[in-house]
Amino acid sequence: MQTIALIGNPNCGKTTLFNTLTGTTAYVGNWPGVTVEKKEGVVNGHRILDLPGIYSLSPYSPEEKLSRRYILDEQPDLIIDVIDATNLERSLYLTTQLAELGRPLLLALNMEDLLEKEGIRIDGKRLSQMTGCPVVQISASKGTGISSLLEEIERSLREKKLPMQPLFSNFVERYITTIITDDYLHLIPKGRQMRWAAIKLLEADELFLSSMPAPPQAFQTYIEQARKDLTEHYDDDVQAIIIDQRYKVAEHIAKDCQIKTKKEKQFNFDNLATSKFGAIPLFIAIMAAVFYLSIGLVGGYTTGWLESFFAFASVHIQTFADAMQVHPLLSGILVDGIIAGVGAVLTFVPQLFVLFLLLSILEDCGYMARIAFIMDRLMRSMGLSGKSIIPLVIGTGCSVPAIMSSRTIEHQKQRELTVIVTPFIPCGAKMPVFALMLTYFFPGKWFIAPLIYLLGIAAVVITGLLARALDKHKETNAFILELPRYQIPAAKNIWLQTKDRTLGFIEKAGTIILLSSVIIYLLSSYSFTLQAVDAEQSMLAIMGRLISPLFAPLGFGFWQASVALLTGIAAKESIVSTLSVTIGTSSLSAFFTADTALAYMTFILLSSPCIAAISAMFKELGSKRKLLFAVLWQTGFAYVAALLIRSATLLFL
């Protein structure tokens, strides 16, 4: 089995192509020793890996380091460079580096179907002649050109033709050629990597230098002189010189291969989506529509029906268990524990499915990147990095990968602050709790759901401003983010993302929540002497009463609510199952009122996250002291916010 590496710039359609090529053979994990996602599959009997999207092999991020390390160390049999046809020059910058690595290279010219709108046509044959690589024109989203790509993959694996080496100016080439002839570079296993290695020596690439033994003194002296000569000649540092040389090669190739036609003026949606005054209102409107459709519309229709179904199932299963003389403990675990607990959580699957579907559409069409762009200035004004918006956006799905993604932020204080505030964003696990409370206490008032989202953002803003005010050594850095073009979302991608998120939620309901439901039922049915008792005298009630006075000012100082908060540490969805087992969803109004329901949602939104997210926080913060501060800040902030929300509700309602 031969190995294929799929690589390309972010937003070039690489993952769409990977999904098309691999179909159901793909699986996702993490690279050994790092949290960067690893996608692997099989195509025509060959192993194919979807490497992280990168712009360069000069290592600035974990993704770039991983991609470079894999190609150099693992030596894949074929590299497929997925090129965005509408950004040919920028894409060819990466191609010039891949060509130097001594591996067969195939160029997949993607999104060419969009060129007509851009007024551009690309000569694929000319591009192949100038790069020495086979070129296949495809549209990964529409599935066109895939059969030709598969044929070219087999041909490239058989012939193992190496690409042409990009040539720089004569002045630069003189030093590269001299370095290549030195015996020192023969320590590199693959001879065709020598040009790449010579360039890395000139650039003083730290990652490369750390992997090689110290060069002889005479050779080191020559390298230093070469850097000095290049710097004096071009009046710039060597790294910038090499970057400029690469872009000149890419520009020359792109200019020779592109044929521009007349382009008609079209309406640019970004004039509104990224405008100074229209961007935020548009974002709020879009998120409001998302929550209305998922929680207000779909939830309004399906929640009651599913509750009736599980109630019907409970009655008939209990009747059957009684007829079969099943032990009351077992029937209680099944009916009052599993069906009541897990069923209460599964009631919200339809609306979560729609929520995940709509968020996936926003991601795939290119709008989510606009959110990062419009929030950049706000992030930096709070002492956060512009890159902090990425974890916050990912946090709408799950806090764990969101917290892990903060490691791409260069400055330590900004990274740690991002880790602390990311759990404020409502993740998918908290949505069932909000949906439960909205269904019973705010029917028809779907607009409260986006307000909860905005409350999480407000918590991020307040925390950031406080941290910036207390920080005497403020760190600032620019955030460069390419805005991908708008495109019609690929149905297959949308389905896969939505399916994976929904099945992940259902899987959690069938494991963690099922187990916690059984434990909650047992603890609420027995005393510490293991005698069957009423719930009010149970072990659970006694434990709950120990902490319930703490929440009395917030309006939910009864043991059932307190215990639900404790089980939420394992998984936030468990709060719903715990309330269902100890109270019963139909009896919530006997314990909560509108103001206490709002306070309860606020506390759950802002308090410390589940144990998995806390573990991720500890890993990223790297200190028990910092973790303790983060948890105490989140919980204290949640308590004060819930108190204020309840007070305001009582005052104005």
XYZ file of C-alpha atoms in Angstrom:
653
model
C 0.000 0.000 0.000
C 1.492 3.317 -1.112
C 0.994 6.567 0.785
C -0.493 9.792 -0.565
C -0.305 13.144 1.235
C -3.039 15.687 0.479
C -1.905 19.246 1.171
C -2.948 22.801 0.327
C -3.873 26.239 1.645
C -6.784 26.659 4.070
C -10.140 26.995 2.287
C -8.812 25.495 -0.952
C -11.366 22.658 -0.900
C -8.846 20.079 0.283
C -11.096 18.462 2.902
C -14.005 18.347 0.444
C -11.743 16.523 -2.007
C -10.553 14.183 0.749
C -14.152 13.300 1.644
C -14.967 12.724 -2.029
C -11.961 10.457 -2.566
C -12.281 8.409 0.615
C -16.053 8.271 1.178
C -16.803 5.999 4.125
C -13.192 4.797 4.492
C -12.105 7.985 6.263
C -11.523 8.199 9.995
C -10.368 11.008 12.284
C -7.929 11.005 15.193
C -5.014 13.033 16.509
C -1.404 12.957 15.390
C 0.874 11.225 17.899
C 1.954 13.668 20.582
C -0.132 16.615 19.352
C -3.781 17.636 19.352
C -3.855 18.623 15.671
C -6.524 16.593 13.910
C -5.458 13.691 11.713
C -7.670 12.516 8.834
C -6.817 9.290 7.085
C -8.551 7.122 4.521
C -8.110 4.755 1.588
C -8.391 5.508 -2.134
C -7.938 2.746 -4.739
C -6.104 0.655 -2.151
C -3.679 3.458 -1.250
C -3.395 5.178 2.123
C -4.214 8.889 1.893
C -3.734 11.516 4.602
C -5.359 14.934 4.734
C -2.591 17.144 6.118
C -3.535 20.388 7.920
C -4.201 23.372 5.677
C -1.103 25.610 5.533
C 0.304 28.503 3.511
C 3.990 27.701 3.918
C 6.487 25.078 5.059
C 8.291 27.693 7.118
C 7.093 26.627 10.564
C 5.119 29.236 12.474
C 2.195 27.128 13.671
C 1.802 23.518 14.898
C -0.006 22.709 11.634
C 2.889 23.898 9.479
C 5.430 22.055 11.628
C 3.403 18.847 11.453
C 2.935 18.961 7.661
C 6.614 19.662 7.051
C 7.756 17.002 9.491
C 5.470 14.390 7.942
C 6.604 14.994 4.352
C 10.299 15.089 5.279
C 10.329 12.172 7.710
C 7.698 9.833 6.259
C 8.521 10.461 2.580
C 5.021 9.892 1.080
C 4.977 8.224 -2.328
C 2.935 11.083 -3.802
C 2.021 14.615 -2.732
C -1.222 16.051 -4.087
C -1.117 19.839 -3.908
C -4.707 21.125 -3.949
C -4.579 24.539 -5.642
C -7.305 27.153 -5.371
C -7.731 28.110 -9.029
C -9.111 31.527 -8.094
C -5.951 32.288 -6.056
C -3.337 30.697 -8.274
C -0.369 32.915 -7.393
C -0.844 32.516 -3.635
C -1.287 28.742 -3.975
C 1.854 28.381 -6.113
C 3.920 29.874 -3.278
C 3.412 26.608 -1.386
C 3.989 24.630 -4.594
C 7.495 26.093 -4.988
C 8.390 24.691 -1.565
C 6.810 21.276 -2.138
C 8.769 20.949 -5.401
C 12.047 21.098 -3.433
C 11.228 18.175 -1.146
C 12.181 15.449 -3.600
C 8.798 13.710 -3.814
C 6.466 13.155 -6.808
C 4.019 16.056 -6.946
C 0.550 16.214 -8.516
C -1.345 19.510 -8.830
C -5.133 19.341 -8.386
C -6.477 22.605 -9.812
C -9.648 22.980 -7.744
C -12.645 25.363 -7.954
C -12.035 26.070 -11.626
C -15.800 26.173 -12.058
C -15.715 29.473 -10.139
C -13.208 31.112 -12.498
C -15.872 32.213 -14.969
C -17.328 34.525 -12.316
C -13.819 35.873 -11.670
C -13.223 36.451 -15.390
C -10.210 34.096 -15.519
C -9.232 30.994 -17.500
C -6.183 28.827 -16.683
C -4.125 26.896 -19.218
C -3.564 23.578 -17.431
C -1.080 22.277 -20.012
C 1.068 25.392 -19.710
C 0.971 25.131 -15.907
C 2.164 21.522 -16.169
C 5.031 22.525 -18.480
C 6.217 25.305 -16.184
C 6.118 23.248 -12.971
C 7.017 19.825 -14.313
C 3.992 18.392 -12.508
C 0.881 16.700 -13.879
C -2.129 18.996 -13.547
C -5.740 17.845 -13.194
C -8.599 20.335 -13.243
C -11.380 19.452 -10.802
C -14.283 20.777 -8.780
C -14.278 18.906 -5.471
C -17.648 20.329 -4.390
C -19.381 19.277 -7.624
C -17.420 16.043 -8.063
C -16.199 16.876 -11.577
C -12.780 15.749 -12.753
C -12.459 13.148 -9.971
C -12.159 10.182 -12.367
C -9.333 11.968 -14.226
C -7.652 12.686 -10.887
C -7.830 9.020 -9.871
C -6.242 7.996 -13.181
C -3.464 10.553 -12.752
C -2.829 9.369 -9.175
C -2.172 5.829 -10.445
C 0.065 7.122 -13.259
C 2.072 9.338 -10.882
C 2.556 6.481 -8.400
C 3.881 4.278 -11.210
C 6.153 6.806 -12.913
C 7.344 8.641 -9.753
C 8.239 11.706 -11.821
C 9.827 14.490 -9.781
C 8.826 18.147 -10.263
C 11.042 20.888 -11.663
C 12.980 22.922 -9.122
C 11.978 26.608 -8.969
C 14.916 28.881 -9.841
C 15.555 32.241 -8.202
C 17.648 35.192 -9.391
C 21.250 34.537 -10.480
C 22.635 36.323 -7.417
C 20.721 34.041 -5.028
C 21.284 30.891 -7.100
C 25.057 31.386 -6.898
C 25.025 30.857 -3.129
C 22.502 28.016 -3.234
C 24.604 26.116 -5.798
C 27.790 26.537 -3.760
C 26.111 25.276 -0.577
C 24.638 22.219 -2.362
C 28.105 21.062 -3.466
C 29.415 21.031 0.105
C 29.908 17.643 1.771
C 27.960 18.830 4.805
C 24.617 18.486 2.998
C 25.332 14.859 2.129
C 24.253 14.105 5.691
C 20.697 14.580 4.431
C 19.213 11.183 3.420
C 17.516 12.256 0.189
C 19.707 14.054 -2.356
C 16.845 15.930 -3.981
C 16.234 17.668 -0.646
C 19.622 19.363 -0.895
C 18.299 22.495 -2.588
C 15.628 22.839 0.081
C 18.258 22.285 2.790
C 20.582 24.894 1.259
C 17.775 27.464 1.342
C 16.980 26.585 4.956
C 20.620 27.123 5.880
C 20.563 30.568 4.297
C 17.311 31.379 6.110
C 18.771 30.131 9.430
C 15.662 27.985 9.855
C 15.736 26.963 13.538
C 13.758 23.738 13.056
C 16.137 22.572 10.332
C 19.297 23.599 12.185
C 18.162 21.737 15.300
C 17.884 18.513 13.273
C 21.408 18.683 11.830
C 24.842 18.338 13.436
C 26.914 21.486 13.794
C 28.611 22.336 10.456
C 32.399 22.682 10.097
C 33.713 26.121 11.016
C 34.780 26.972 7.445
C 31.344 26.080 6.105
C 29.645 28.053 8.876
C 31.818 31.070 8.031
C 30.789 30.827 4.355
C 27.072 30.664 5.285
C 27.367 33.738 7.479
C 29.162 35.621 4.696
C 26.505 34.552 2.197
C 23.751 35.897 4.460
C 25.646 39.150 4.842
C 26.131 39.523 1.067
C 22.450 38.824 0.356
C 21.332 41.278 3.024
C 23.567 44.033 1.640
C 22.576 43.361 -1.976
C 18.808 43.317 -1.429
C 18.715 45.573 1.657
C 16.524 43.057 3.483
C 16.880 40.024 5.740
C 17.484 36.656 4.082
C 14.144 35.148 5.042
C 12.260 38.047 3.431
C 14.492 37.748 0.356
C 13.629 34.070 -0.108
C 9.925 34.794 0.379
C 10.134 37.495 -2.285
C 11.991 35.160 -4.651
C 9.327 32.488 -4.253
C 6.521 34.936 -4.908
C 8.290 36.154 -8.048
C 8.419 32.550 -9.315
C 4.750 32.049 -8.432
C 3.823 35.370 -10.040
C 5.682 34.481 -13.249
C 3.983 31.094 -13.535
C 0.523 32.460 -12.702
C 0.877 35.330 -15.167
C 1.922 32.981 -17.966
C -0.898 30.491 -17.317
C -3.843 32.800 -16.639
C -5.976 34.358 -19.335
C -8.188 37.141 -18.045
C -11.491 37.964 -19.717
C -13.919 40.815 -19.170
C -15.510 40.655 -15.745
C -18.936 42.055 -15.019
C -19.460 44.018 -11.818
C -21.350 42.020 -9.203
C -22.858 42.805 -5.836
C -20.384 42.116 -3.046
C -22.132 40.807 0.069
C -19.033 41.639 2.140
C -19.863 45.314 1.736
C -22.525 44.557 4.341
C -21.134 41.477 6.129
C -17.856 43.169 7.087
C -18.963 46.802 7.168
C -18.370 48.984 10.210
C -22.026 49.517 11.060
C -23.820 46.602 9.413
C -21.656 43.625 10.400
C -22.712 43.228 14.054
C -26.481 43.725 13.458
C -26.307 41.233 10.591
C -24.486 38.717 12.791
C -27.091 39.107 15.542
C -29.900 38.710 13.014
C -28.370 35.572 11.527
C -27.790 33.962 14.927
C -31.320 34.915 16.003
C -32.680 33.193 12.891
C -30.584 30.099 13.649
C -31.969 29.809 17.170
C -35.518 30.588 16.059
C -35.502 27.836 13.451
C -33.831 25.242 15.691
C -35.235 25.903 19.166
C -38.305 28.021 18.462
C -39.767 26.342 15.375
C -38.457 22.762 15.341
C -38.241 22.506 19.143
C -41.778 23.804 19.509
C -43.131 21.014 17.326
C -40.986 18.064 18.358
C -40.376 18.447 22.109
C -43.944 17.825 23.206
C -44.388 14.924 20.812
C -41.209 13.172 21.987
C -42.059 13.746 25.650
C -45.441 12.100 25.047
C -43.703 9.214 23.325
C -41.299 8.582 26.216
C -44.140 8.963 28.740
C -46.172 6.418 26.756
C -43.175 4.069 26.644
C -42.606 4.432 30.409
C -46.216 3.525 31.271
C -46.303 0.451 29.058
C -42.863 -0.789 30.062
C -43.790 -0.396 33.741
C -47.033 -2.293 33.129
C -45.146 -5.058 31.349
C -42.516 -5.211 34.121
C -45.243 -5.502 36.770
C -46.959 -8.265 34.816
C -43.660 -10.147 34.520
C -42.999 -9.585 38.254
C -39.690 -7.869 37.584
C -37.950 -6.744 40.772
C -38.975 -3.136 41.598
C -35.323 -2.058 41.713
C -34.688 -3.201 38.142
C -37.925 -1.792 36.763
C -37.272 1.474 38.612
C -33.794 1.749 37.113
C -35.214 1.117 33.638
C -38.315 3.319 33.824
C -37.499 6.072 36.334
C -33.757 6.086 35.701
C -32.859 5.266 32.109
C -36.038 6.172 30.220
C -36.718 9.279 32.312
C -33.090 10.484 32.267
C -31.862 9.527 28.805
C -35.282 10.115 27.268
C -35.352 13.680 28.591
C -32.045 14.384 26.848
C -32.989 12.647 23.584
C -36.094 14.827 23.453
C -33.887 17.660 22.213
C -32.123 15.743 19.425
C -34.271 17.183 16.570
C -33.633 20.808 17.507
C -29.927 20.166 18.105
C -29.736 18.448 14.719
C -31.172 21.565 13.076
C -28.848 23.805 15.127
C -25.765 21.784 14.068
C -27.034 21.776 10.479
C -27.410 25.551 10.326
C -24.028 26.190 11.994
C -22.369 23.794 9.516
C -23.948 25.702 6.624
C -22.612 28.992 8.006
C -19.135 27.478 8.324
C -19.109 25.894 4.871
C -20.467 28.916 2.997
C -17.674 31.122 4.377
C -19.626 33.337 6.765
C -18.033 32.125 10.020
C -14.676 33.503 8.872
C -16.365 36.910 8.582
C -17.341 36.657 12.243
C -13.670 36.246 13.124
C -12.800 39.249 10.967
C -15.403 41.640 12.372
C -14.593 40.648 15.977
C -10.820 41.058 15.581
C -10.616 44.707 16.689
C -12.817 44.008 19.708
C -10.633 41.048 20.715
C -7.454 43.103 20.582
C -9.016 45.964 22.536
C -9.569 43.507 25.409
C -6.004 42.255 25.504
C -6.915 39.112 23.575
C -5.379 38.031 20.300
C -7.318 38.353 17.078
C -6.828 34.601 16.911
C -8.879 34.264 20.104
C -12.046 34.456 18.046
C -11.285 31.046 16.537
C -11.606 29.142 19.868
C -14.718 31.177 20.666
C -16.346 30.142 17.389
C -15.292 26.503 17.832
C -16.681 26.690 21.386
C -20.239 26.812 20.021
C -19.754 23.131 19.267
C -17.584 21.885 22.138
C -15.295 23.619 24.626
C -12.625 20.879 24.576
C -11.298 21.341 20.997
C -11.930 25.083 21.364
C -9.613 25.293 24.370
C -6.993 23.181 22.605
C -7.076 25.422 19.528
C -5.870 28.347 21.653
C -2.308 27.005 21.436
C -1.905 28.723 18.039
C -1.867 32.075 19.901
C 1.762 33.165 20.209
C 1.672 35.299 23.376
C 1.308 33.437 26.655
C -0.982 35.884 28.476
C -3.341 36.168 25.530
C -3.393 32.386 25.201
C -4.147 31.845 28.897
C -6.887 34.487 28.904
C -8.453 32.834 25.866
C -8.470 29.484 27.691
C -10.270 31.080 30.653
C -12.992 32.857 28.657
C -13.709 30.204 25.999
C -16.085 28.163 28.254
C -18.322 31.258 28.537
C -19.528 30.546 25.002
C -22.551 28.179 25.113
C -21.480 24.787 23.782
C -23.748 22.133 22.307
C -23.875 20.287 25.641
C -25.552 23.258 27.357
C -28.199 23.635 24.675
C -30.529 20.888 26.031
C -30.651 22.693 29.402
C -31.555 25.974 27.737
C -34.051 24.246 25.469
C -35.700 22.607 28.506
C -36.107 25.889 30.380
C -37.214 27.833 27.308
C -39.817 25.206 26.466
C -41.484 25.261 29.895
C -41.015 28.846 31.086
C -40.701 30.935 27.919
C -42.870 29.304 25.248
C -42.809 31.264 22.022
C -40.026 33.545 23.266
C -37.322 32.087 21.000
C -35.372 35.388 21.102
C -34.094 34.517 24.597
C -31.819 31.852 23.043
C -29.648 34.347 21.082
C -29.665 36.629 24.135
C -28.049 33.784 26.089
C -25.397 33.607 23.373
C -24.837 37.363 23.648
C -24.577 37.029 27.439
C -21.691 34.612 26.946
C -19.983 37.128 24.645
C -20.553 39.860 27.240
C -18.814 37.699 29.855
C -15.838 37.343 27.498
C -15.739 41.110 26.967
C -15.961 41.980 30.680
C -13.280 39.458 31.647
C -11.012 40.662 28.858
C -11.396 44.323 29.807
C -10.671 43.590 33.464
C -7.601 41.550 32.551
C -6.338 44.296 30.249
C -6.879 46.967 32.908
C -4.824 44.965 35.412
C -2.074 44.048 32.959
C 0.825 46.502 33.053
C 2.639 44.819 30.154
C 0.027 44.728 27.409
C 0.662 42.441 24.466
C -0.632 43.292 21.025
C -0.267 41.468 17.762
C -1.868 41.586 14.364
C -4.247 38.886 13.204
C -4.059 37.921 9.540
C -7.053 35.937 8.317
C -7.923 35.243 4.713
C -11.625 35.588 4.043
C -12.668 32.616 1.903
C -15.031 33.305 -0.971
C -18.691 32.654 -0.469
C -19.780 29.354 -1.914
C -22.779 27.104 -1.983
C -22.219 24.653 0.893
C -21.363 21.133 -0.224
C -24.268 18.890 0.786
C -21.953 15.987 1.628
C -19.773 18.097 3.917
C -22.808 19.562 5.662
C -24.286 16.127 6.191
C -21.042 14.652 7.549
C -20.481 17.514 10.010
C -24.096 17.516 11.193
C -24.219 13.740 11.471
C -20.963 13.535 13.439
C -22.035 16.228 15.921
C -25.513 14.749 16.392
C -24.275 11.176 16.751
C -21.650 12.415 19.212
C -24.447 13.914 21.305
C -26.518 10.703 21.100
C -23.454 8.600 21.960
C -22.898 10.693 25.070
C -26.555 10.176 25.980
C -26.059 6.435 25.649
C -22.933 6.307 27.797
C -22.186 9.082 30.298
C -25.768 10.249 30.696
C -27.148 6.706 30.897
C -24.667 5.843 33.637
C -25.310 9.065 35.536
C -29.084 8.535 35.246
C -28.793 5.101 36.840
C -26.557 6.435 39.633
C -28.879 9.390 40.257
C -31.888 7.061 40.464
C -30.155 4.775 42.966
C -28.933 7.667 45.099
C -32.397 9.231 45.078
C -34.103 5.937 46.045
C -31.943 4.717 48.919
C -30.616 6.029 52.222
C -27.054 5.704 53.466
C -28.169 2.505 55.226
C -29.247 1.157 51.807
C -32.916 1.194 52.751
C -35.486 2.116 50.098
C -36.810 5.539 51.057
C -38.662 8.500 49.633
C -36.508 10.840 47.534
C -36.609 13.532 50.227
C -34.807 11.212 52.684
C -32.394 9.736 50.130
C -28.626 9.990 49.979
C -28.949 12.379 47.049
C -31.241 14.734 48.948
C -28.915 14.806 51.957
C -25.894 15.593 49.783
C -27.860 18.180 47.841
C -29.001 19.973 50.997
C -25.381 20.492 52.025
C -24.756 22.870 49.123
C -28.270 24.088 48.259
C -28.180 27.060 50.719
C -25.404 28.548 48.582
C -27.888 28.970 45.731
C -30.810 30.270 47.762
C -30.087 33.930 46.803
C -30.261 32.864 43.161
C -33.716 31.357 43.610
C -32.879 27.678 43.170
C -31.842 26.724 46.699
C -33.489 23.292 46.602
C -31.465 20.098 46.571
C -32.655 18.827 43.181
C -31.213 21.841 41.351
C -27.964 21.681 43.325
C -27.472 17.990 42.600
C -28.118 18.604 38.899
C -25.310 21.174 38.887
C -22.975 18.581 40.430
C -23.799 15.939 37.820
C -23.267 18.586 35.162
C -19.571 18.484 36.002
C -19.439 15.091 34.272
C -21.477 16.298 31.282
C -23.713 19.343 31.026
C -26.437 17.275 29.354
C -26.677 15.315 32.607
C -28.390 18.332 34.194
C -31.493 17.607 32.122
C -31.526 13.904 32.991
C -30.949 14.655 36.687
C -33.839 17.115 36.820
C -35.992 14.610 34.976
C -35.198 11.813 37.450
C -35.463 13.903 40.643
C -38.302 16.248 39.679
C -39.807 15.212 36.376
C -39.857 17.684 33.506
C -43.625 18.130 33.745
C -43.237 19.252 37.396
C -40.538 21.877 36.835
C -43.006 24.736 37.347
C -43.498 23.612 40.953
C -39.823 24.359 41.660
C -38.755 27.043 39.178
C -40.282 30.358 38.168
C -39.384 32.508 35.161
C -36.813 34.535 37.121
C -35.159 31.511 38.737
C -35.133 29.659 35.413
C -33.220 32.576 33.866
C -30.817 32.645 36.811
C -30.330 28.869 36.534
C -29.536 29.116 32.816
C -27.143 31.992 33.465
C -25.246 30.069 36.124
C -24.959 26.980 33.898
C -23.827 29.134 30.972
C -20.994 30.886 32.807
C -19.850 28.482 35.535
C -16.892 26.138 35.107
C -17.323 23.613 32.278
C -17.459 19.813 32.302
C -14.554 17.712 33.572
C -13.244 17.060 30.046
C -13.000 20.798 29.370
C -11.415 21.391 32.791
C -8.775 18.777 31.902
C -8.119 20.589 28.617
C -7.778 23.868 30.522
C -5.219 22.320 32.867
C -3.228 20.972 29.931
C -3.129 24.366 28.197
C -2.551 26.459 31.340
C 0.083 24.046 32.635
C -0.422 25.048 36.270
C -2.745 23.915 39.074
C -2.714 27.438 40.484
C -3.814 28.949 37.194
C -6.468 26.267 36.753
C -7.841 26.935 40.250
C -8.002 30.655 39.481
C -9.810 29.973 36.206
C -12.432 27.723 37.820
C -13.000 30.122 40.717
C -13.293 33.100 38.360
C -15.774 31.303 36.092
C -17.909 30.093 38.994
C -17.777 33.416 40.858
C -18.615 35.349 37.697
C -21.534 32.980 37.060
C -22.872 33.461 40.589
C -22.788 37.255 40.413
C -24.278 37.320 36.914
C -27.105 34.949 37.906
C -27.859 37.103 40.934
C -28.000 40.257 38.817
C -30.138 38.585 36.148
C -32.644 37.383 38.722
C -32.773 40.772 40.442
C -33.318 42.558 37.133
C -36.035 40.083 36.135
C -37.900 40.591 39.422
C -37.550 44.358 39.062
C -38.828 44.689 35.509
C -41.231 41.760 35.165
